[in-house]
Amino acid sequence: MMVGYFSVAVLQLIVFLWLFELVTKYKCWDEIKRGNVAVAMATGGKIFGICNVMRFSIEAHSSVYGSLGWSMIGFLLLMVAYLLFEFLTPVFNIDKEIASDNRAIGLISMIISVSLSYVIGASIL
């Protein structure tokens, strides 16, 4: 059972990170390779957020399929939160600031992902 959950979680993490990569204006892994700490923090927050939602989903469901469905819904909510963060801060462009290694923005992005993953996770039935 554990191997099944783990395998599904790893595959979901890969897919969800790829989807996040599609909506950001920078290439996460290229920026991290260059030493961009803001991107590393934002990406780390996304990884933690995704995995935390999966954790809540696994705890709440007795089947891999049930947890898979709820973690997908949770990921969509994390994605919406990320897009809202970009939309609700018209003073500057979040992706542009993170790409230029603005660590304050990277940190806030990470904290938003982590914090909302607890709220989303707690609401999983």
PDB file of C-alpha atoms in Angstrom:
ATOM      1  CA  MET A   1       0.000   0.000   0.000  1.00  0.00           C
ATOM      2  CA  MET A   2       2.776   2.438   0.956  1.00  0.00           C
ATOM      3  CA  VAL A   3       4.631   1.820  -2.316  1.00  0.00           C
ATOM      4  CA  GLY A   4       1.453   2.583  -4.256  1.00  0.00           C
ATOM      5  CA  TYR A   5       0.881   5.903  -2.492  1.00  0.00           C
ATOM      6  CA  PHE A   6       4.546   6.807  -2.818  1.00  0.00           C
ATOM      7  CA  SER A   7       4.641   5.999  -6.533  1.00  0.00           C
ATOM      8  CA  VAL A   8       1.497   7.990  -7.243  1.00  0.00           C
ATOM      9  CA  ALA A   9       2.765  10.911  -5.142  1.00  0.00           C
ATOM     10  CA  VAL A  10       6.094  11.065  -6.984  1.00  0.00           C
ATOM     11  CA  LEU A  11       4.360  10.948 -10.373  1.00  0.00           C
ATOM     12  CA  GLN A  12       1.904  13.638  -9.299  1.00  0.00           C
ATOM     13  CA  LEU A  13       4.727  15.809  -8.002  1.00  0.00           C
ATOM     14  CA  ILE A  14       6.518  15.589 -11.358  1.00  0.00           C
ATOM     15  CA  VAL A  15       3.350  16.406 -13.303  1.00  0.00           C
ATOM     16  CA  PHE A  16       2.294  19.229 -10.978  1.00  0.00           C
ATOM     17  CA  LEU A  17       5.748  20.843 -11.054  1.00  0.00           C
ATOM     18  CA  TRP A  18       5.698  20.612 -14.846  1.00  0.00           C
ATOM     19  CA  LEU A  19       2.309  22.367 -14.858  1.00  0.00           C
ATOM     20  CA  PHE A  20       3.654  25.092 -12.570  1.00  0.00           C
ATOM     21  CA  GLU A  21       6.593  25.460 -14.981  1.00  0.00           C
ATOM     22  CA  LEU A  22       4.088  26.142 -17.776  1.00  0.00           C
ATOM     23  CA  VAL A  23       2.467  29.066 -15.947  1.00  0.00           C
ATOM     24  CA  THR A  24       5.656  30.778 -14.780  1.00  0.00           C
ATOM     25  CA  LYS A  25       7.565  33.049 -17.128  1.00  0.00           C
ATOM     26  CA  TYR A  26      10.920  31.616 -16.080  1.00  0.00           C
ATOM     27  CA  LYS A  27      12.374  28.114 -16.252  1.00  0.00           C
ATOM     28  CA  CYS A  28      12.636  26.934 -12.643  1.00  0.00           C
ATOM     29  CA  TRP A  29      15.424  24.412 -12.980  1.00  0.00           C
ATOM     30  CA  ASP A  30      17.536  26.614 -15.269  1.00  0.00           C
ATOM     31  CA  GLU A  31      17.275  29.472 -12.762  1.00  0.00           C
ATOM     32  CA  ILE A  32      18.069  27.204  -9.816  1.00  0.00           C
ATOM     33  CA  LYS A  33      21.098  25.875 -11.695  1.00  0.00           C
ATOM     34  CA  ARG A  34      22.262  29.505 -12.072  1.00  0.00           C
ATOM     35  CA  GLY A  35      21.944  29.999  -8.320  1.00  0.00           C
ATOM     36  CA  ASN A  36      18.711  32.008  -8.261  1.00  0.00           C
ATOM     37  CA  VAL A  37      17.712  31.711  -4.597  1.00  0.00           C
ATOM     38  CA  ALA A  38      14.309  33.391  -5.096  1.00  0.00           C
ATOM     39  CA  VAL A  39      13.331  30.749  -7.648  1.00  0.00           C
ATOM     40  CA  ALA A  40      14.639  28.003  -5.353  1.00  0.00           C
ATOM     41  CA  MET A  41      12.498  29.325  -2.477  1.00  0.00           C
ATOM     42  CA  ALA A  42       9.385  29.681  -4.650  1.00  0.00           C
ATOM     43  CA  THR A  43       9.898  26.215  -6.154  1.00  0.00           C
ATOM     44  CA  GLY A  44      10.619  24.710  -2.739  1.00  0.00           C
ATOM     45  CA  GLY A  45       7.370  26.214  -1.463  1.00  0.00           C
ATOM     46  CA  LYS A  46       5.499  24.691  -4.392  1.00  0.00           C
ATOM     47  CA  ILE A  47       7.079  21.270  -3.739  1.00  0.00           C
ATOM     48  CA  PHE A  48       6.243  21.461  -0.028  1.00  0.00           C
ATOM     49  CA  GLY A  49       2.716  22.709  -0.777  1.00  0.00           C
ATOM     50  CA  ILE A  50       2.016  19.949  -3.289  1.00  0.00           C
ATOM     51  CA  CYS A  51       3.386  17.225  -1.010  1.00  0.00           C
ATOM     52  CA  ASN A  52       1.544  18.598   2.014  1.00  0.00           C
ATOM     53  CA  VAL A  53      -1.770  18.535   0.145  1.00  0.00           C
ATOM     54  CA  MET A  54      -0.974  14.952  -0.902  1.00  0.00           C
ATOM     55  CA  ARG A  55      -0.279  14.047   2.732  1.00  0.00           C
ATOM     56  CA  PHE A  56      -3.673  15.314   3.849  1.00  0.00           C
ATOM     57  CA  SER A  57      -5.281  13.551   0.916  1.00  0.00           C
ATOM     58  CA  ILE A  58      -3.650  10.225   1.757  1.00  0.00           C
ATOM     59  CA  GLU A  59      -4.643  10.544   5.428  1.00  0.00           C
ATOM     60  CA  ALA A  60      -8.268  11.259   4.526  1.00  0.00           C
ATOM     61  CA  HIS A  61      -8.808   8.432   2.027  1.00  0.00           C
ATOM     62  CA  SER A  62      -8.481   4.692   2.187  1.00  0.00           C
ATOM     63  CA  SER A  63      -7.815   4.250  -1.536  1.00  0.00           C
ATOM     64  CA  VAL A  64      -5.095   5.501  -3.842  1.00  0.00           C
ATOM     65  CA  TYR A  65      -7.798   6.679  -6.265  1.00  0.00           C
ATOM     66  CA  GLY A  66      -9.582   8.765  -3.649  1.00  0.00           C
ATOM     67  CA  SER A  67      -6.372  10.435  -2.551  1.00  0.00           C
ATOM     68  CA  LEU A  68      -5.359  10.957  -6.182  1.00  0.00           C
ATOM     69  CA  GLY A  69      -8.567  12.832  -6.951  1.00  0.00           C
ATOM     70  CA  TRP A  70      -8.431  15.044  -3.877  1.00  0.00           C
ATOM     71  CA  SER A  71      -4.768  15.865  -4.320  1.00  0.00           C
ATOM     72  CA  MET A  72      -5.524  16.942  -7.898  1.00  0.00           C
ATOM     73  CA  ILE A  73      -8.233  19.280  -6.612  1.00  0.00           C
ATOM     74  CA  GLY A  74      -5.825  20.566  -3.972  1.00  0.00           C
ATOM     75  CA  PHE A  75      -3.173  21.206  -6.611  1.00  0.00           C
ATOM     76  CA  LEU A  76      -5.647  23.181  -8.703  1.00  0.00           C
ATOM     77  CA  LEU A  77      -6.386  25.337  -5.665  1.00  0.00           C
ATOM     78  CA  LEU A  78      -2.653  25.904  -5.123  1.00  0.00           C
ATOM     79  CA  MET A  79      -2.367  26.917  -8.777  1.00  0.00           C
ATOM     80  CA  VAL A  80      -5.269  29.344  -8.409  1.00  0.00           C
ATOM     81  CA  ALA A  81      -3.614  30.798  -5.300  1.00  0.00           C
ATOM     82  CA  TYR A  82      -0.370  31.333  -7.211  1.00  0.00           C
ATOM     83  CA  LEU A  83      -2.190  33.060 -10.069  1.00  0.00           C
ATOM     84  CA  LEU A  84      -4.167  35.191  -7.599  1.00  0.00           C
ATOM     85  CA  PHE A  85      -0.919  36.228  -5.914  1.00  0.00           C
ATOM     86  CA  GLU A  86       0.311  37.445  -9.298  1.00  0.00           C
ATOM     87  CA  PHE A  87      -3.007  39.187 -10.058  1.00  0.00           C
ATOM     88  CA  LEU A  88      -3.465  40.802  -6.642  1.00  0.00           C
ATOM     89  CA  THR A  89      -0.040  42.445  -6.646  1.00  0.00           C
ATOM     90  CA  PRO A  90      -0.277  44.841  -9.596  1.00  0.00           C
ATOM     91  CA  VAL A  91       2.533  46.992  -8.176  1.00  0.00           C
ATOM     92  CA  PHE A  92       5.063  44.524  -9.565  1.00  0.00           C
ATOM     93  CA  ASN A  93       5.219  41.355 -11.656  1.00  0.00           C
ATOM     94  CA  ILE A  94       5.779  38.372  -9.350  1.00  0.00           C
ATOM     95  CA  ASP A  95       7.355  36.114 -11.988  1.00  0.00           C
ATOM     96  CA  LYS A  96       9.660  38.888 -13.181  1.00  0.00           C
ATOM     97  CA  GLU A  97      10.748  39.701  -9.619  1.00  0.00           C
ATOM     98  CA  ILE A  98      11.406  36.045  -8.794  1.00  0.00           C
ATOM     99  CA  ALA A  99      13.306  35.552 -12.067  1.00  0.00           C
ATOM    100  CA  SER A 100      15.525  38.524 -11.148  1.00  0.00           C
ATOM    101  CA  ASP A 101      16.297  36.884  -7.763  1.00  0.00           C
ATOM    102  CA  ASN A 102      14.181  39.161  -5.574  1.00  0.00           C
ATOM    103  CA  ARG A 103      14.448  36.978  -2.480  1.00  0.00           C
ATOM    104  CA  ALA A 104      11.766  38.857  -0.565  1.00  0.00           C
ATOM    105  CA  ILE A 105       9.223  37.966  -3.254  1.00  0.00           C
ATOM    106  CA  GLY A 106      10.565  34.386  -3.434  1.00  0.00           C
ATOM    107  CA  LEU A 107      10.137  34.055   0.327  1.00  0.00           C
ATOM    108  CA  ILE A 108       6.572  35.417   0.290  1.00  0.00           C
ATOM    109  CA  SER A 109       5.730  33.077  -2.601  1.00  0.00           C
ATOM    110  CA  MET A 110       7.103  30.132  -0.624  1.00  0.00           C
ATOM    111  CA  ILE A 111       5.175  31.093   2.507  1.00  0.00           C
ATOM    112  CA  ILE A 112       1.930  31.497   0.549  1.00  0.00           C
ATOM    113  CA  SER A 113       2.330  28.025  -0.992  1.00  0.00           C
ATOM    114  CA  VAL A 114       3.157  26.390   2.339  1.00  0.00           C
ATOM    115  CA  SER A 115       0.460  28.204   4.316  1.00  0.00           C
ATOM    116  CA  LEU A 116      -2.323  27.613   1.831  1.00  0.00           C
ATOM    117  CA  SER A 117      -1.383  23.952   1.525  1.00  0.00           C
ATOM    118  CA  TYR A 118      -2.403  23.564   5.186  1.00  0.00           C
ATOM    119  CA  VAL A 119      -5.721  25.321   4.603  1.00  0.00           C
ATOM    120  CA  ILE A 120      -6.413  23.268   1.477  1.00  0.00           C
ATOM    121  CA  GLY A 121      -5.287  20.066   3.168  1.00  0.00           C
ATOM    122  CA  ALA A 122      -7.463  20.658   6.214  1.00  0.00           C
ATOM    123  CA  SER A 123     -10.501  21.047   3.968  1.00  0.00           C
ATOM    124  CA  ILE A 124      -9.982  17.710   2.195  1.00  0.00           C
ATOM    125  CA  LEU A 125     -12.774  15.352   3.151  1.00  0.00           C
TER     126      LEU A 125
END
